[in-house]
mmCIF file with all atom_site columns, C-alpha atoms in Angstrom:
data_model
loop_
_atom_site.group_PDB
_atom_site.id
_atom_site.type_symbol
_atom_site.label_atom_id
_atom_site.label_alt_id
_atom_site.label_comp_id
_atom_site.label_asym_id
_atom_site.label_entity_id
_atom_site.label_seq_id
_atom_site.pdbx_PDB_ins_code
_atom_site.Cartn_x
_atom_site.Cartn_y
_atom_site.Cartn_z
_atom_site.occupancy
_atom_site.B_iso_or_equiv
_atom_site.pdbx_formal_charge
_atom_site.auth_seq_id
_atom_site.auth_comp_id
_atom_site.auth_asym_id
_atom_site.auth_atom_id
_atom_site.pdbx_PDB_model_num
ATOM 1   C CA . ILE E 1 1   ? 26.789  -12.093 3.114  1.00 83.00 ? 1   ILE E CA 1
ATOM 2   C CA . PRO E 1 2   ? 27.036  -14.903 0.568  1.00 89.00 ? 2   PRO E CA 1
ATOM 3   C CA . GLU E 1 3   ? 29.033  -14.507 -2.728 1.00 91.00 ? 3   GLU E CA 1
ATOM 4   C CA . GLY E 1 4   ? 26.517  -13.672 -5.293 1.00 91.00 ? 4   GLY E CA 1
ATOM 5   C CA . VAL E 1 5   ? 24.496  -11.196 -3.376 1.00 94.00 ? 5   VAL E CA 1
ATOM 6   C CA . VAL E 1 6   ? 24.594  -7.832  -5.005 1.00 96.00 ? 6   VAL E CA 1
ATOM 7   C CA . ILE E 1 7   ? 24.759  -4.629  -2.943 1.00 96.00 ? 7   ILE E CA 1
ATOM 8   C CA . LYS E 1 8   ? 25.434  -1.263  -4.767 1.00 97.00 ? 8   LYS E CA 1
ATOM 9   C CA . ASP E 1 9   ? 25.539  2.102   -2.914 1.00 97.00 ? 9   ASP E CA 1
ATOM 10  C CA . ASN E 1 10  ? 24.436  0.486   0.286  1.00 97.00 ? 10  ASN E CA 1
ATOM 11  C CA . VAL E 1 11  ? 21.248  -0.903  -1.355 1.00 98.00 ? 11  VAL E CA 1
ATOM 12  C CA . LEU E 1 12  ? 20.454  -4.656  -1.523 1.00 97.00 ? 12  LEU E CA 1
ATOM 13  C CA . LEU E 1 13  ? 19.713  -5.363  -5.232 1.00 97.00 ? 13  LEU E CA 1
ATOM 14  C CA . LYS E 1 14  ? 19.818  -9.147  -5.436 1.00 96.00 ? 14  LYS E CA 1
ATOM 15  C CA . TRP E 1 15  ? 19.731  -12.128 -3.175 1.00 95.00 ? 15  TRP E CA 1
ATOM 16  C CA . ASP E 1 16  ? 19.194  -15.325 -5.129 1.00 93.00 ? 16  ASP E CA 1
ATOM 17  C CA . ASN E 1 17  ? 16.865  -17.791 -3.414 1.00 92.00 ? 17  ASN E CA 1
ATOM 18  C CA . SER E 1 18  ? 19.729  -20.500 -3.633 1.00 93.00 ? 18  SER E CA 1
ATOM 19  C CA . LEU E 1 19  ? 21.729  -18.241 -1.421 1.00 94.00 ? 19  LEU E CA 1
ATOM 20  C CA . ILE E 1 20  ? 19.316  -18.337 1.453  1.00 94.00 ? 20  ILE E CA 1
ATOM 21  C CA . PRO E 1 21  ? 20.657  -20.477 4.332  1.00 94.00 ? 21  PRO E CA 1
ATOM 22  C CA . ALA E 1 22  ? 18.944  -23.793 5.051  1.00 93.00 ? 22  ALA E CA 1
ATOM 23  C CA . ASP E 1 23  ? 17.497  -22.419 8.316  1.00 95.00 ? 23  ASP E CA 1
ATOM 24  C CA . GLY E 1 24  ? 15.796  -19.513 6.228  1.00 94.00 ? 24  GLY E CA 1
ATOM 25  C CA . LYS E 1 25  ? 17.432  -16.857 8.469  1.00 95.00 ? 25  LYS E CA 1
ATOM 26  C CA . ILE E 1 26  ? 19.095  -13.726 7.164  1.00 95.00 ? 26  ILE E CA 1
ATOM 27  C CA . VAL E 1 27  ? 20.875  -11.005 9.081  1.00 95.00 ? 27  VAL E CA 1
ATOM 28  C CA . LEU E 1 28  ? 21.328  -7.955  6.856  1.00 96.00 ? 28  LEU E CA 1
ATOM 29  C CA . PRO E 1 29  ? 24.646  -5.969  7.466  1.00 95.00 ? 29  PRO E CA 1
ATOM 30  C CA . GLU E 1 30  ? 24.641  -2.544  9.173  1.00 97.00 ? 30  GLU E CA 1
ATOM 31  C CA . GLY E 1 31  ? 25.312  0.313   6.733  1.00 97.00 ? 31  GLY E CA 1
ATOM 32  C CA . LEU E 1 32  ? 22.657  -1.149  4.334  1.00 97.00 ? 32  LEU E CA 1
ATOM 33  C CA . VAL E 1 33  ? 20.128  1.644   3.638  1.00 98.00 ? 33  VAL E CA 1
ATOM 34  C CA . GLY E 1 34  ? 17.646  0.106   1.212  1.00 97.00 ? 34  GLY E CA 1
ATOM 35  C CA . ILE E 1 35  ? 16.216  -3.155  -0.102 1.00 98.00 ? 35  ILE E CA 1
ATOM 36  C CA . ALA E 1 36  ? 15.275  -2.890  -3.735 1.00 98.00 ? 36  ALA E CA 1
ATOM 37  C CA . GLY E 1 37  ? 12.107  -4.112  -5.242 1.00 96.00 ? 37  GLY E CA 1
ATOM 38  C CA . GLU E 1 38  ? 11.547  -7.966  -5.527 1.00 97.00 ? 38  GLU E CA 1
ATOM 39  C CA . VAL E 1 39  ? 14.717  -8.866  -3.899 1.00 97.00 ? 39  VAL E CA 1
ATOM 40  C CA . PHE E 1 40  ? 13.287  -11.642 -1.745 1.00 97.00 ? 40  PHE E CA 1
ATOM 41  C CA . ASN E 1 41  ? 9.960   -12.103 -3.807 1.00 96.00 ? 41  ASN E CA 1
ATOM 42  C CA . GLN E 1 42  ? 8.828   -15.656 -3.624 1.00 95.00 ? 42  GLN E CA 1
ATOM 43  C CA . SER E 1 43  ? 11.823  -16.816 -1.590 1.00 95.00 ? 43  SER E CA 1
ATOM 44  C CA . ARG E 1 44  ? 12.086  -19.357 1.245  1.00 93.00 ? 44  ARG E CA 1
ATOM 45  C CA . ILE E 1 45  ? 13.172  -16.858 3.790  1.00 95.00 ? 45  ILE E CA 1
ATOM 46  C CA . GLU E 1 46  ? 11.737  -17.444 7.350  1.00 95.00 ? 46  GLU E CA 1
ATOM 47  C CA . LYS E 1 47  ? 13.428  -14.733 9.529  1.00 95.00 ? 47  LYS E CA 1
ATOM 48  C CA . ILE E 1 48  ? 14.898  -11.408 8.521  1.00 96.00 ? 48  ILE E CA 1
ATOM 49  C CA . THR E 1 49  ? 16.910  -9.142  10.777 1.00 96.00 ? 49  THR E CA 1
ATOM 50  C CA . PHE E 1 50  ? 17.032  -5.665  9.321  1.00 97.00 ? 50  PHE E CA 1
ATOM 51  C CA . PRO E 1 51  ? 20.042  -3.243  10.053 1.00 97.00 ? 51  PRO E CA 1
ATOM 52  C CA . THR E 1 52  ? 19.389  -0.163  12.221 1.00 96.00 ? 52  THR E CA 1
ATOM 53  C CA . THR E 1 53  ? 20.558  1.855   9.152  1.00 97.00 ? 53  THR E CA 1
ATOM 54  C CA . LEU E 1 54  ? 17.736  0.737   6.845  1.00 97.00 ? 54  LEU E CA 1
ATOM 55  C CA . LYS E 1 55  ? 15.755  3.575   5.294  1.00 97.00 ? 55  LYS E CA 1
ATOM 56  C CA . PHE E 1 56  ? 13.508  2.011   2.753  1.00 96.00 ? 56  PHE E CA 1
ATOM 57  C CA . ILE E 1 57  ? 11.966  -1.435  1.701  1.00 97.00 ? 57  ILE E CA 1
ATOM 58  C CA . GLY E 1 58  ? 11.219  -1.502  -1.974 1.00 97.00 ? 58  GLY E CA 1
ATOM 59  C CA . LYS E 1 59  ? 8.021   -2.680  -3.877 1.00 97.00 ? 59  LYS E CA 1
ATOM 60  C CA . ASP E 1 60  ? 7.268   -6.471  -3.685 1.00 97.00 ? 60  ASP E CA 1
ATOM 61  C CA . ALA E 1 61  ? 10.627  -6.862  -1.654 1.00 97.00 ? 61  ALA E CA 1
ATOM 62  C CA . PHE E 1 62  ? 9.252   -9.710  0.375  1.00 97.00 ? 62  PHE E CA 1
ATOM 63  C CA . SER E 1 63  ? 5.891   -10.542 -1.496 1.00 97.00 ? 63  SER E CA 1
ATOM 64  C CA . TYR E 1 64  ? 4.849   -14.227 -1.509 1.00 97.00 ? 64  TYR E CA 1
ATOM 65  C CA . CYS E 1 65  ? 7.492   -15.201 1.248  1.00 96.00 ? 65  CYS E CA 1
ATOM 66  C CA . ASN E 1 66  ? 5.252   -17.858 2.908  1.00 93.00 ? 66  ASN E CA 1
ATOM 67  C CA . GLY E 1 67  ? 7.921   -18.865 5.363  1.00 94.00 ? 67  GLY E CA 1
ATOM 68  C CA . LEU E 1 68  ? 8.161   -15.439 6.953  1.00 95.00 ? 68  LEU E CA 1
ATOM 69  C CA . LYS E 1 69  ? 6.323   -15.210 10.334 1.00 92.00 ? 69  LYS E CA 1
ATOM 70  C CA . GLU E 1 70  ? 7.275   -11.927 11.822 1.00 91.00 ? 70  GLU E CA 1
ATOM 71  C CA . VAL E 1 71  ? 8.154   -8.352  10.421 1.00 92.00 ? 71  VAL E CA 1
ATOM 72  C CA . VAL E 1 72  ? 9.891   -5.867  12.678 1.00 92.00 ? 72  VAL E CA 1
ATOM 73  C CA . ILE E 1 73  ? 10.679  -2.791  10.856 1.00 94.00 ? 73  ILE E CA 1
ATOM 74  C CA . PRO E 1 74  ? 13.635  -0.883  12.509 1.00 96.00 ? 74  PRO E CA 1
ATOM 75  C CA . GLU E 1 75  ? 13.355  2.671   13.829 1.00 95.00 ? 75  GLU E CA 1
ATOM 76  C CA . GLY E 1 76  ? 14.740  5.072   11.180 1.00 95.00 ? 76  GLY E CA 1
ATOM 77  C CA . THR E 1 77  ? 12.971  3.261   8.211  1.00 96.00 ? 77  THR E CA 1
ATOM 78  C CA . ASP E 1 78  ? 10.794  5.942   6.570  1.00 93.00 ? 78  ASP E CA 1
ATOM 79  C CA . SER E 1 79  ? 9.396   4.080   3.490  1.00 91.00 ? 79  SER E CA 1
ATOM 80  C CA . ILE E 1 80  ? 7.712   0.766   2.856  1.00 95.00 ? 80  ILE E CA 1
ATOM 81  C CA . GLY E 1 81  ? 7.034   0.004   -0.773 1.00 94.00 ? 81  GLY E CA 1
ATOM 82  C CA . GLU E 1 82  ? 3.824   -1.150  -2.425 1.00 96.00 ? 82  GLU E CA 1
ATOM 83  C CA . SER E 1 83  ? 3.074   -4.839  -1.782 1.00 97.00 ? 83  SER E CA 1
ATOM 84  C CA . ALA E 1 84  ? 6.294   -5.192  0.132  1.00 97.00 ? 84  ALA E CA 1
ATOM 85  C CA . PHE E 1 85  ? 4.830   -8.098  2.163  1.00 97.00 ? 85  PHE E CA 1
ATOM 86  C CA . TYR E 1 86  ? 1.950   -9.063  -0.017 1.00 97.00 ? 86  TYR E CA 1
ATOM 87  C CA . GLN E 1 87  ? 0.676   -12.555 0.430  1.00 97.00 ? 87  GLN E CA 1
ATOM 88  C CA . CYS E 1 88  ? 2.971   -13.653 3.229  1.00 97.00 ? 88  CYS E CA 1
ATOM 89  C CA . HIS E 1 89  ? 0.431   -15.916 4.592  1.00 95.00 ? 89  HIS E CA 1
ATOM 90  C CA . TYR E 1 90  ? 2.268   -16.917 7.671  1.00 95.00 ? 90  TYR E CA 1
ATOM 91  C CA . VAL E 1 91  ? 3.218   -13.614 8.919  1.00 95.00 ? 91  VAL E CA 1
ATOM 92  C CA . THR E 1 92  ? 1.489   -13.342 12.364 1.00 95.00 ? 92  THR E CA 1
ATOM 93  C CA . LYS E 1 93  ? 3.233   -10.158 13.788 1.00 93.00 ? 93  LYS E CA 1
ATOM 94  C CA . VAL E 1 94  ? 4.058   -6.669  12.276 1.00 93.00 ? 94  VAL E CA 1
ATOM 95  C CA . PHE E 1 95  ? 5.830   -3.834  13.982 1.00 92.00 ? 95  PHE E CA 1
ATOM 96  C CA . VAL E 1 96  ? 6.069   -0.450  12.131 1.00 93.00 ? 96  VAL E CA 1
ATOM 97  C CA . PRO E 1 97  ? 8.110   2.305   13.770 1.00 94.00 ? 97  PRO E CA 1
ATOM 98  C CA . ARG E 1 98  ? 7.178   5.918   14.266 1.00 92.00 ? 98  ARG E CA 1
ATOM 99  C CA . THR E 1 99  ? 9.693   7.057   11.560 1.00 95.00 ? 99  THR E CA 1
ATOM 100 C CA . VAL E 1 100 ? 7.261   5.452   8.840  1.00 91.00 ? 100 VAL E CA 1
ATOM 101 C CA . LYS E 1 101 ? 4.849   8.301   7.915  1.00 85.00 ? 101 LYS E CA 1
ATOM 102 C CA . LYS E 1 102 ? 3.036   6.613   5.056  1.00 77.00 ? 102 LYS E CA 1
ATOM 103 C CA . ILE E 1 103 ? 2.692   3.048   3.953  1.00 83.00 ? 103 ILE E CA 1
ATOM 104 C CA . GLU E 1 104 ? 2.038   2.317   0.183  1.00 90.00 ? 104 GLU E CA 1
ATOM 105 C CA . PRO E 1 105 ? -0.916  0.241   -0.998 1.00 95.00 ? 105 PRO E CA 1
ATOM 106 C CA . ASN E 1 106 ? -1.268  -3.500  -0.448 1.00 97.00 ? 106 ASN E CA 1
ATOM 107 C CA . THR E 1 107 ? 1.765   -3.638  1.830  1.00 96.00 ? 107 THR E CA 1
ATOM 108 C CA . PHE E 1 108 ? 0.246   -6.409  4.089  1.00 96.00 ? 108 PHE E CA 1
ATOM 109 C CA . ALA E 1 109 ? -2.535  -7.448  1.900  1.00 97.00 ? 109 ALA E CA 1
ATOM 110 C CA . LEU E 1 110 ? -3.560  -11.158 1.942  1.00 97.00 ? 110 LEU E CA 1
ATOM 111 C CA . CYS E 1 111 ? -1.410  -11.822 5.011  1.00 96.00 ? 111 CYS E CA 1
ATOM 112 C CA . SER E 1 112 ? -3.968  -14.271 6.229  1.00 96.00 ? 112 SER E CA 1
ATOM 113 C CA . GLY E 1 113 ? -2.191  -15.320 9.461  1.00 96.00 ? 113 GLY E CA 1
ATOM 114 C CA . LEU E 1 114 ? -1.645  -11.842 10.644 1.00 96.00 ? 114 LEU E CA 1
ATOM 115 C CA . THR E 1 115 ? -3.001  -11.426 14.197 1.00 95.00 ? 115 THR E CA 1
ATOM 116 C CA . GLU E 1 116 ? -0.866  -8.742  15.799 1.00 91.00 ? 116 GLU E CA 1
ATOM 117 C CA . VAL E 1 117 ? -0.086  -5.312  14.353 1.00 92.00 ? 117 VAL E CA 1
ATOM 118 C CA . THR E 1 118 ? 1.869   -2.557  16.134 1.00 91.00 ? 118 THR E CA 1
ATOM 119 C CA . LEU E 1 119 ? 1.749   0.795   14.487 1.00 92.00 ? 119 LEU E CA 1
ATOM 120 C CA . GLN E 1 120 ? 3.735   3.600   16.230 1.00 92.00 ? 120 GLN E CA 1
ATOM 121 C CA . ASP E 1 121 ? 2.689   7.189   16.453 1.00 93.00 ? 121 ASP E CA 1
ATOM 122 C CA . GLY E 1 122 ? 4.012   9.081   13.665 1.00 92.00 ? 122 GLY E CA 1
ATOM 123 C CA . LEU E 1 123 ? 2.231   7.076   10.858 1.00 92.00 ? 123 LEU E CA 1
ATOM 124 C CA . GLU E 1 124 ? -0.209  9.459   9.101  1.00 91.00 ? 124 GLU E CA 1
ATOM 125 C CA . THR E 1 125 ? -1.718  7.353   6.321  1.00 91.00 ? 125 THR E CA 1
ATOM 126 C CA . ILE E 1 126 ? -3.029  3.800   6.114  1.00 92.00 ? 126 ILE E CA 1
ATOM 127 C CA . GLY E 1 127 ? -2.495  2.932   2.466  1.00 92.00 ? 127 GLY E CA 1
ATOM 128 C CA . GLN E 1 128 ? -5.218  1.527   0.026  1.00 95.00 ? 128 GLN E CA 1
ATOM 129 C CA . SER E 1 129 ? -5.731  -2.089  0.769  1.00 97.00 ? 129 SER E CA 1
ATOM 130 C CA . MET E 1 130 ? -2.950  -2.188  3.263  1.00 95.00 ? 130 MET E CA 1
ATOM 131 C CA . PHE E 1 131 ? -4.517  -4.936  5.433  1.00 96.00 ? 131 PHE E CA 1
ATOM 132 C CA . TYR E 1 132 ? -6.817  -6.174  2.642  1.00 97.00 ? 132 TYR E CA 1
ATOM 133 C CA . GLN E 1 133 ? -8.158  -9.747  3.389  1.00 97.00 ? 133 GLN E CA 1
ATOM 134 C CA . CYS E 1 134 ? -6.032  -10.156 6.547  1.00 97.00 ? 134 CYS E CA 1
ATOM 135 C CA . THR E 1 135 ? -8.673  -12.568 7.740  1.00 97.00 ? 135 THR E CA 1
ATOM 136 C CA . SER E 1 136 ? -7.076  -13.518 11.128 1.00 97.00 ? 136 SER E CA 1
ATOM 137 C CA . LEU E 1 137 ? -6.886  -9.788  12.152 1.00 96.00 ? 137 LEU E CA 1
ATOM 138 C CA . ALA E 1 138 ? -9.332  -9.415  14.982 1.00 93.00 ? 138 ALA E CA 1
ATOM 139 C CA . ASN E 1 139 ? -8.417  -6.016  16.420 1.00 86.00 ? 139 ASN E CA 1
ATOM 140 C CA . ILE E 1 140 ? -6.115  -3.067  15.833 1.00 89.00 ? 140 ILE E CA 1
ATOM 141 C CA . THR E 1 141 ? -5.417  0.166   17.614 1.00 86.00 ? 141 THR E CA 1
ATOM 142 C CA . LEU E 1 142 ? -4.426  3.005   15.254 1.00 91.00 ? 142 LEU E CA 1
ATOM 143 C CA . PRO E 1 143 ? -1.945  5.646   16.384 1.00 94.00 ? 143 PRO E CA 1
ATOM 144 C CA . ALA E 1 144 ? -3.171  9.126   17.202 1.00 95.00 ? 144 ALA E CA 1
ATOM 145 C CA . SER E 1 145 ? -1.158  10.455  14.248 1.00 94.00 ? 145 SER E CA 1
ATOM 146 C CA . ILE E 1 146 ? -3.357  8.858   11.660 1.00 94.00 ? 146 ILE E CA 1
ATOM 147 C CA . LYS E 1 147 ? -4.983  11.407  9.397  1.00 94.00 ? 147 LYS E CA 1
ATOM 148 C CA . THR E 1 148 ? -6.309  9.395   6.431  1.00 93.00 ? 148 THR E CA 1
ATOM 149 C CA . ILE E 1 149 ? -7.355  5.687   5.973  1.00 94.00 ? 149 ILE E CA 1
ATOM 150 C CA . LYS E 1 150 ? -7.516  4.879   2.238  1.00 95.00 ? 150 LYS E CA 1
ATOM 151 C CA . ASP E 1 151 ? -10.019 2.771   0.318  1.00 95.00 ? 151 ASP E CA 1
ATOM 152 C CA . ASN E 1 152 ? -10.119 -0.997  1.202  1.00 96.00 ? 152 ASN E CA 1
ATOM 153 C CA . ALA E 1 153 ? -7.479  -0.586  3.998  1.00 96.00 ? 153 ALA E CA 1
ATOM 154 C CA . PHE E 1 154 ? -9.271  -3.187  5.987  1.00 96.00 ? 154 PHE E CA 1
ATOM 155 C CA . GLY E 1 155 ? -11.451 -4.763  3.236  1.00 96.00 ? 155 GLY E CA 1
ATOM 156 C CA . LYS E 1 156 ? -12.467 -8.265  3.860  1.00 96.00 ? 156 LYS E CA 1
ATOM 157 C CA . CYS E 1 157 ? -10.844 -8.502  7.138  1.00 96.00 ? 157 CYS E CA 1
ATOM 158 C CA . THR E 1 158 ? -13.574 -10.947 8.175  1.00 96.00 ? 158 THR E CA 1
ATOM 159 C CA . SER E 1 159 ? -12.332 -11.451 11.933 1.00 96.00 ? 159 SER E CA 1
ATOM 160 C CA . LEU E 1 160 ? -12.108 -7.740  12.555 1.00 94.00 ? 160 LEU E CA 1
ATOM 161 C CA . ALA E 1 161 ? -14.195 -7.291  15.688 1.00 91.00 ? 161 ALA E CA 1
ATOM 162 C CA . ALA E 1 162 ? -12.728 -4.007  17.101 1.00 86.00 ? 162 ALA E CA 1
ATOM 163 C CA . ILE E 1 163 ? -10.758 -1.086  15.765 1.00 89.00 ? 163 ILE E CA 1
ATOM 164 C CA . GLU E 1 164 ? -9.936  2.144   17.699 1.00 84.00 ? 164 GLU E CA 1
ATOM 165 C CA . LEU E 1 165 ? -9.952  5.223   15.578 1.00 88.00 ? 165 LEU E CA 1
ATOM 166 C CA . PRO E 1 166 ? -7.981  8.268   16.569 1.00 91.00 ? 166 PRO E CA 1
ATOM 167 C CA . LYS E 1 167 ? -10.046 11.353  17.140 1.00 91.00 ? 167 LYS E CA 1
ATOM 168 C CA . ASP E 1 168 ? -7.983  13.497  14.563 1.00 92.00 ? 168 ASP E CA 1
ATOM 169 C CA . VAL E 1 169 ? -8.692  11.240  11.563 1.00 95.00 ? 169 VAL E CA 1
ATOM 170 C CA . LYS E 1 170 ? -9.554  13.596  8.548  1.00 95.00 ? 170 LYS E CA 1
ATOM 171 C CA . ALA E 1 171 ? -10.563 11.104  6.047  1.00 95.00 ? 171 ALA E CA 1
ATOM 172 C CA . ILE E 1 172 ? -11.944 7.489   5.983  1.00 95.00 ? 172 ILE E CA 1
ATOM 173 C CA . GLU E 1 173 ? -12.433 6.557   2.382  1.00 94.00 ? 173 GLU E CA 1
ATOM 174 C CA . ARG E 1 174 ? -15.647 4.984   1.152  1.00 90.00 ? 174 ARG E CA 1
ATOM 175 C CA . THR E 1 175 ? -14.586 1.237   1.122  1.00 94.00 ? 175 THR E CA 1
ATOM 176 C CA . THR E 1 176 ? -12.156 1.206   3.972  1.00 94.00 ? 176 THR E CA 1
ATOM 177 C CA . PHE E 1 177 ? -14.201 -1.473  5.841  1.00 93.00 ? 177 PHE E CA 1
ATOM 178 C CA . LYS E 1 178 ? -15.741 -3.175  2.835  1.00 94.00 ? 178 LYS E CA 1
ATOM 179 C CA . GLU E 1 179 ? -17.037 -6.731  3.672  1.00 93.00 ? 179 GLU E CA 1
ATOM 180 C CA . CYS E 1 180 ? -15.802 -6.899  7.162  1.00 89.00 ? 180 CYS E CA 1
#
């Protein structure tokens, strides 16, 4: 961890863009339990390796990180904040573990390069506008644990050709598939 990075009570609070290595790769230390809001917002990060101890990712933590290509959330993480990966245009793959029960609104919205999403059984709610305008997303399989799909969750996913809905879904809000 470079000098100048701020971690308090095992939560990453600040990582200035100037402290990101030239190769854009960051390995977060074990023991870290959270990433506060906006820590990497608009940074030149290309690859992030999360610790197995991670519990939460804050609001806008990685929004507008256009060098980021893959997001693999570790098992044990239970919370992903609103717009955490908003407008990361070059993210192509996302993995969400079974320990995440709910994903906040706009988490992967406008990730226009997103083609592969793995959502593990355990996730109960697809948040409002979660995949809004993910124009490269062609198909997705939702885990059996999904109970609610919020408004605009897949709005303007213009390449979406197939979606497998679990049989126990209780609510699909009105504009879930608007302009698909």
